[in-house]
Short mmCIF file of C-alpha atoms and ligand atoms in Angstrom, two decimals:
data_model
loop_
_atom_site.label_atom_id
_atom_site.label_comp_id
_atom_site.label_asym_id
_atom_site.label_seq_id
_atom_site.Cartn_x
_atom_site.Cartn_y
_atom_site.Cartn_z
CA MET J 29 0.00 0.00 0.00
CA LEU J 30 1.13 3.54 -0.78
CA VAL J 31 0.20 7.03 0.38
CA ASP J 32 0.46 10.28 -1.56
CA SER J 33 1.55 12.63 1.21
CA HIS J 34 1.01 15.83 -0.78
CA CYS J 35 -1.38 16.64 -3.61
CA HIS J 36 -3.87 19.28 -4.76
CA ILE J 37 -6.84 17.30 -6.05
CA ASP J 38 -9.05 20.33 -5.38
CA PHE J 39 -7.34 22.17 -8.26
CA PRO J 40 -9.44 22.42 -11.46
CA GLU J 41 -7.13 20.03 -13.37
CA LEU J 42 -8.26 17.19 -11.07
CA ALA J 43 -11.42 18.34 -9.26
CA ASP J 44 -13.62 17.58 -12.27
CA LYS J 45 -12.44 14.00 -12.68
CA LEU J 46 -12.19 12.69 -9.16
CA ASP J 47 -13.84 9.38 -10.07
CA SER J 48 -11.02 8.48 -12.42
CA VAL J 49 -8.42 9.93 -10.01
CA PHE J 50 -9.73 7.63 -7.28
CA ASP J 51 -9.94 4.66 -9.69
CA LEU J 52 -6.26 5.02 -10.52
CA MET J 53 -5.39 5.32 -6.85
CA ARG J 54 -7.14 2.00 -6.22
CA ALA J 55 -5.52 0.34 -9.22
CA ASN J 56 -2.08 1.44 -8.04
CA GLN J 57 -2.75 0.55 -4.39
CA VAL J 58 -2.57 4.14 -3.21
CA GLU J 59 -4.71 3.85 -0.11
CA ARG J 60 -4.92 7.53 0.80
CA ALA J 61 -3.79 11.05 -0.07
CA LEU J 62 -3.29 14.31 1.75
CA CYS J 63 -4.90 17.25 -0.04
CA VAL J 64 -2.89 20.32 0.86
CA SER J 65 -4.41 23.77 1.25
CA VAL J 66 -2.78 26.78 -0.47
CA THR J 67 -5.14 29.62 0.47
CA LEU J 68 -7.79 30.10 3.16
CA LYS J 69 -10.29 30.94 0.45
CA ASP J 70 -9.87 27.48 -1.08
CA PHE J 71 -9.63 25.72 2.26
CA PRO J 72 -13.37 24.91 2.63
CA ARG J 73 -13.15 22.94 -0.62
CA VAL J 74 -10.12 21.01 0.64
CA ARG J 75 -11.85 20.34 3.94
CA GLY J 76 -15.00 19.32 2.07
CA LEU J 77 -13.08 16.64 0.16
CA ALA J 78 -11.70 15.23 3.41
CA GLU J 79 -15.19 15.26 4.95
CA THR J 80 -16.66 13.46 1.95
CA TYR J 81 -13.95 10.87 1.28
CA PRO J 82 -12.44 8.80 4.11
CA HIS J 83 -9.21 8.21 2.14
CA ILE J 84 -8.53 11.95 1.71
CA HIS J 85 -7.03 14.06 4.49
CA ALA J 86 -6.72 17.86 4.58
CA SER J 87 -4.28 20.52 5.75
CA VAL J 88 -4.77 24.22 6.35
CA GLY J 89 -2.35 26.95 5.34
CA VAL J 90 -1.38 29.68 2.89
CA HIS J 91 1.29 28.90 0.28
CA PRO J 92 4.29 31.27 0.17
CA ASP J 93 3.65 32.03 -3.52
CA HIS J 94 0.26 33.60 -2.78
CA GLU J 95 1.27 37.17 -2.17
CA ASP J 96 -2.14 38.60 -2.92
CA VAL J 97 -4.16 37.06 -0.13
CA ALA J 98 -4.98 38.84 3.09
CA ALA J 99 -2.62 38.33 6.00
CA VAL J 100 -3.40 35.12 7.82
CA THR J 101 -3.42 35.11 11.59
CA GLY J 102 -2.24 32.39 13.92
CA ALA J 103 -5.60 32.34 15.69
CA GLU J 104 -7.35 31.66 12.38
CA LEU J 105 -5.03 28.77 11.54
CA VAL J 106 -5.35 27.24 14.99
CA GLU J 107 -9.14 27.47 14.82
CA LEU J 108 -9.35 25.85 11.36
CA ALA J 109 -6.82 23.16 12.35
CA ARG J 110 -9.12 21.99 15.14
CA HIS J 111 -11.22 20.11 12.58
CA PRO J 112 -10.63 16.35 13.01
CA ARG J 113 -9.99 15.79 9.27
CA VAL J 114 -7.27 18.47 9.22
CA VAL J 115 -4.01 16.69 9.95
CA ALA J 116 -1.41 19.41 9.32
CA ILE J 117 -0.58 23.10 8.99
CA GLY J 118 0.62 24.13 5.53
CA GLU J 119 1.74 24.35 3.01
CA THR J 120 3.92 27.11 4.27
CA GLY J 121 7.56 28.08 3.89
CA LEU J 122 9.72 30.26 1.66
CA ASP J 123 10.00 30.53 -2.10
CA TYR J 124 12.71 32.82 -3.46
CA TYR J 125 12.46 31.26 -6.90
CA ARG J 126 8.93 32.31 -7.85
CA LEU J 127 8.90 35.66 -6.04
CA LYS J 128 11.59 38.33 -5.82
CA GLY J 129 12.05 41.58 -3.96
CA ASP J 130 11.38 42.24 -0.31
CA LEU J 131 9.97 38.97 0.95
CA GLU J 132 9.82 39.86 4.63
CA TRP J 133 6.03 39.22 4.52
CA GLN J 134 6.79 35.66 3.40
CA ARG J 135 9.10 35.06 6.35
CA GLU J 136 6.57 36.59 8.76
CA ARG J 137 3.81 34.40 7.39
CA PHE J 138 6.05 31.35 7.74
CA ARG J 139 6.67 32.23 11.41
CA THR J 140 2.90 32.56 11.93
CA HIS J 141 2.36 29.05 10.56
CA ILE J 142 5.10 27.55 12.75
CA ARG J 143 3.62 29.16 15.88
CA ALA J 144 0.15 27.93 14.91
CA ALA J 145 1.48 24.40 14.42
CA ARG J 146 3.11 24.45 17.83
CA GLU J 147 -0.08 25.72 19.41
CA SER J 148 -2.41 23.30 17.64
CA GLY J 149 -0.14 20.28 18.06
CA LYS J 150 -0.37 19.48 14.33
CA PRO J 151 2.74 19.04 12.16
CA LEU J 152 3.99 21.39 9.45
CA ILE J 153 4.12 20.92 5.68
CA ILE J 154 7.05 23.06 4.54
CA HIS J 155 7.73 24.25 1.01
CA THR J 156 11.20 25.64 0.38
CA ARG J 157 12.66 26.73 -2.93
CA GLU J 158 16.01 28.46 -3.30
CA ALA J 159 15.61 29.53 0.30
CA ALA J 160 16.99 26.62 2.31
CA GLU J 161 19.21 28.70 4.56
CA ASP J 162 16.47 31.12 5.67
CA THR J 163 13.95 28.30 5.92
CA LEU J 164 16.14 26.31 8.30
CA ARG J 165 17.11 29.41 10.28
CA ILE J 166 13.47 30.38 10.87
CA MET J 167 12.57 26.78 11.71
CA ARG J 168 15.26 26.83 14.39
CA GLU J 169 14.33 30.29 15.70
CA GLU J 170 10.66 29.36 15.99
CA GLY J 171 11.21 25.89 17.46
CA ALA J 172 9.60 24.12 14.50
CA GLY J 173 11.05 20.85 15.81
CA LYS J 174 8.47 20.93 18.59
CA ALA J 175 5.70 20.68 16.00
CA GLY J 176 7.55 18.37 13.59
CA GLY J 177 6.56 17.96 9.98
CA VAL J 178 7.79 17.36 6.48
CA MET J 179 9.99 19.16 3.96
CA HIS J 180 7.77 18.58 0.94
CA CYS J 181 8.88 18.13 -2.68
CA PHE J 182 12.44 18.25 -1.46
CA THR J 183 15.03 19.52 -3.97
CA GLU J 184 17.74 20.90 -1.70
CA SER J 185 21.16 19.57 -0.68
CA TRP J 186 22.04 16.64 1.56
CA GLU J 187 23.19 19.14 4.22
CA ALA J 188 19.78 20.83 4.20
CA ALA J 189 18.08 17.44 4.44
CA GLN J 190 20.29 16.53 7.36
CA ALA J 191 19.55 19.79 9.17
CA ALA J 192 15.81 19.25 8.75
CA MET J 193 16.07 15.64 9.93
CA ASP J 194 18.01 16.85 12.98
CA MET J 195 14.89 18.83 13.89
CA GLY J 196 12.84 15.65 13.51
CA PHE J 197 11.45 16.50 10.07
CA TYR J 198 10.67 13.98 7.36
CA ILE J 199 11.97 14.50 3.82
CA SER J 200 9.41 14.01 1.07
CA PHE J 201 10.41 13.13 -2.49
CA SER J 202 8.23 13.86 -5.51
CA GLY J 203 8.27 12.81 -9.17
CA ILE J 204 11.44 14.86 -9.63
CA VAL J 205 13.43 11.82 -8.41
CA THR J 206 12.28 9.98 -11.53
CA PHE J 207 13.78 12.61 -13.85
CA LYS J 208 16.96 11.56 -15.66
CA ASN J 209 18.77 14.84 -14.98
CA ALA J 210 18.03 14.90 -11.23
CA LYS J 211 21.34 13.27 -10.33
CA ALA J 212 22.07 15.31 -7.21
CA LEU J 213 18.57 14.75 -5.84
CA LYS J 214 18.80 10.99 -6.45
CA GLU J 215 22.00 11.02 -4.41
CA VAL J 216 20.18 12.84 -1.57
CA ALA J 217 17.39 10.25 -1.77
CA ARG J 218 19.96 7.46 -1.55
CA ARG J 219 21.34 8.94 1.66
CA VAL J 220 18.07 9.85 3.44
CA PRO J 221 17.05 6.80 5.50
CA LEU J 222 13.72 5.28 4.50
CA GLU J 223 12.66 5.79 8.13
CA ASN J 224 12.83 9.58 7.57
CA MET J 225 11.14 9.59 4.17
CA LEU J 226 7.74 10.33 2.69
CA ILE J 227 6.68 10.20 -0.95
CA GLU J 228 4.29 12.49 -2.80
CA THR J 229 3.09 13.66 -6.19
CA ASP J 230 2.37 17.39 -5.67
CA ALA J 231 -0.30 16.70 -8.32
CA PRO J 232 -1.42 18.22 -10.66
CA TYR J 233 2.21 19.32 -11.12
CA LEU J 234 5.46 17.43 -11.67
CA ALA J 235 4.18 14.18 -13.12
CA PRO J 236 6.83 11.48 -12.77
CA VAL J 237 8.36 9.55 -15.64
CA PRO J 238 6.73 7.91 -17.68
CA HIS J 239 3.98 10.56 -17.47
CA ARG J 240 6.27 13.59 -17.43
CA GLY J 241 4.62 16.70 -18.87
CA LYS J 242 1.09 15.38 -18.36
CA THR J 243 -1.34 16.19 -15.55
CA ASN J 244 -0.09 14.49 -12.42
CA GLN J 245 -2.40 12.59 -10.05
CA PRO J 246 -2.05 10.72 -6.73
CA GLY J 247 -2.06 7.28 -8.39
CA TYR J 248 1.27 8.16 -10.00
CA VAL J 249 2.98 8.14 -6.61
CA ARG J 250 3.76 4.52 -7.39
CA HIS J 251 6.37 5.72 -9.90
CA VAL J 252 8.01 7.75 -7.14
CA ALA J 253 8.04 4.64 -4.94
CA ASP J 254 9.54 2.66 -7.85
CA ALA J 255 12.32 5.23 -8.26
CA ILE J 256 13.11 5.28 -4.53
CA ALA J 257 13.21 1.46 -4.48
CA SER J 258 15.74 1.33 -7.30
CA ILE J 259 17.83 4.26 -5.98
CA LYS J 260 18.07 2.63 -2.56
CA GLY J 261 18.26 -0.95 -3.78
CA VAL J 262 15.32 -2.11 -1.68
CA GLY J 263 12.03 -3.74 -2.65
CA PHE J 264 9.03 -1.71 -3.80
CA ASP J 265 6.92 -3.23 -1.02
CA ARG J 266 9.35 -2.09 1.63
CA VAL J 267 9.24 1.49 0.31
CA GLY J 268 5.45 1.37 0.45
CA GLN J 269 5.37 -0.16 3.90
CA VAL J 270 7.82 2.24 5.54
CA THR J 271 6.63 5.47 3.89
CA THR J 272 3.00 4.60 4.71
CA TYR J 273 3.95 3.90 8.30
CA ASN J 274 5.85 7.23 8.44
CA PHE J 275 2.84 9.08 7.06
CA LYS J 276 0.54 7.62 9.71
CA GLN J 277 3.00 8.39 12.49
CA LEU J 278 3.59 11.97 11.41
CA PHE J 279 -0.02 12.92 10.73
CA ASN J 280 -1.42 10.82 13.53
CA VAL J 281 -3.93 8.92 11.38
CA ILE J 282 -4.88 5.24 11.58
ZN1 ZN C 10 4.94 23.28 -2.45
ZN1 ZN C 11 1.94 21.66 -3.05
#
């Protein structure tokens, strides 16, 4: 059995064809998926999916790329995270690739999410792109280790992975590990112990080989598991078993 620890099935690319999305999950033995919130405006839809479908979980948070949404408060996040189907705070973090200029608001918002996670007792889903140093610094300053969580769609260095694992964070690999040119990332995946690892699609984006360039979906997480198995020289079943166990431990779901 597999779990897709990070997807956006509420996005229009997938929301209109959930029947076939769920069929492929079943066919590929993907037993559940975590649908990750990116704005508070969209959150009710994400929560609605988790309320409707027992194999879908939800998170609450505002993505660092969404500059245009109103400032989110910690109290708001804590309140929304109380819902039993909401298993995490995020996605949050820093993205210096998509946005440039004075990004102090992004760092402030990240701090707000970390504080909310600590207060609500739910783990963090952290997005970091070309901002590893600041991400780790803020995680340390805000005591993110007390909340725990996952570095999602990880593309940073081994040193960054190690620093996150030292704070008790899991490292999640996406379809990027299936790409031929992702040599450095494959090497990071080889070194991260399976016990510290999650797998994800980040669907509808980043479809793994052999579906690269198409719309991604949670069922395709099996190709990520395949790639991890061959990179680490372990069986596919073992990758499924351990990453599913890790998911359940981290997000406190049965
Ligand atoms: Zn992300
Ligand atoms: Zn995402």
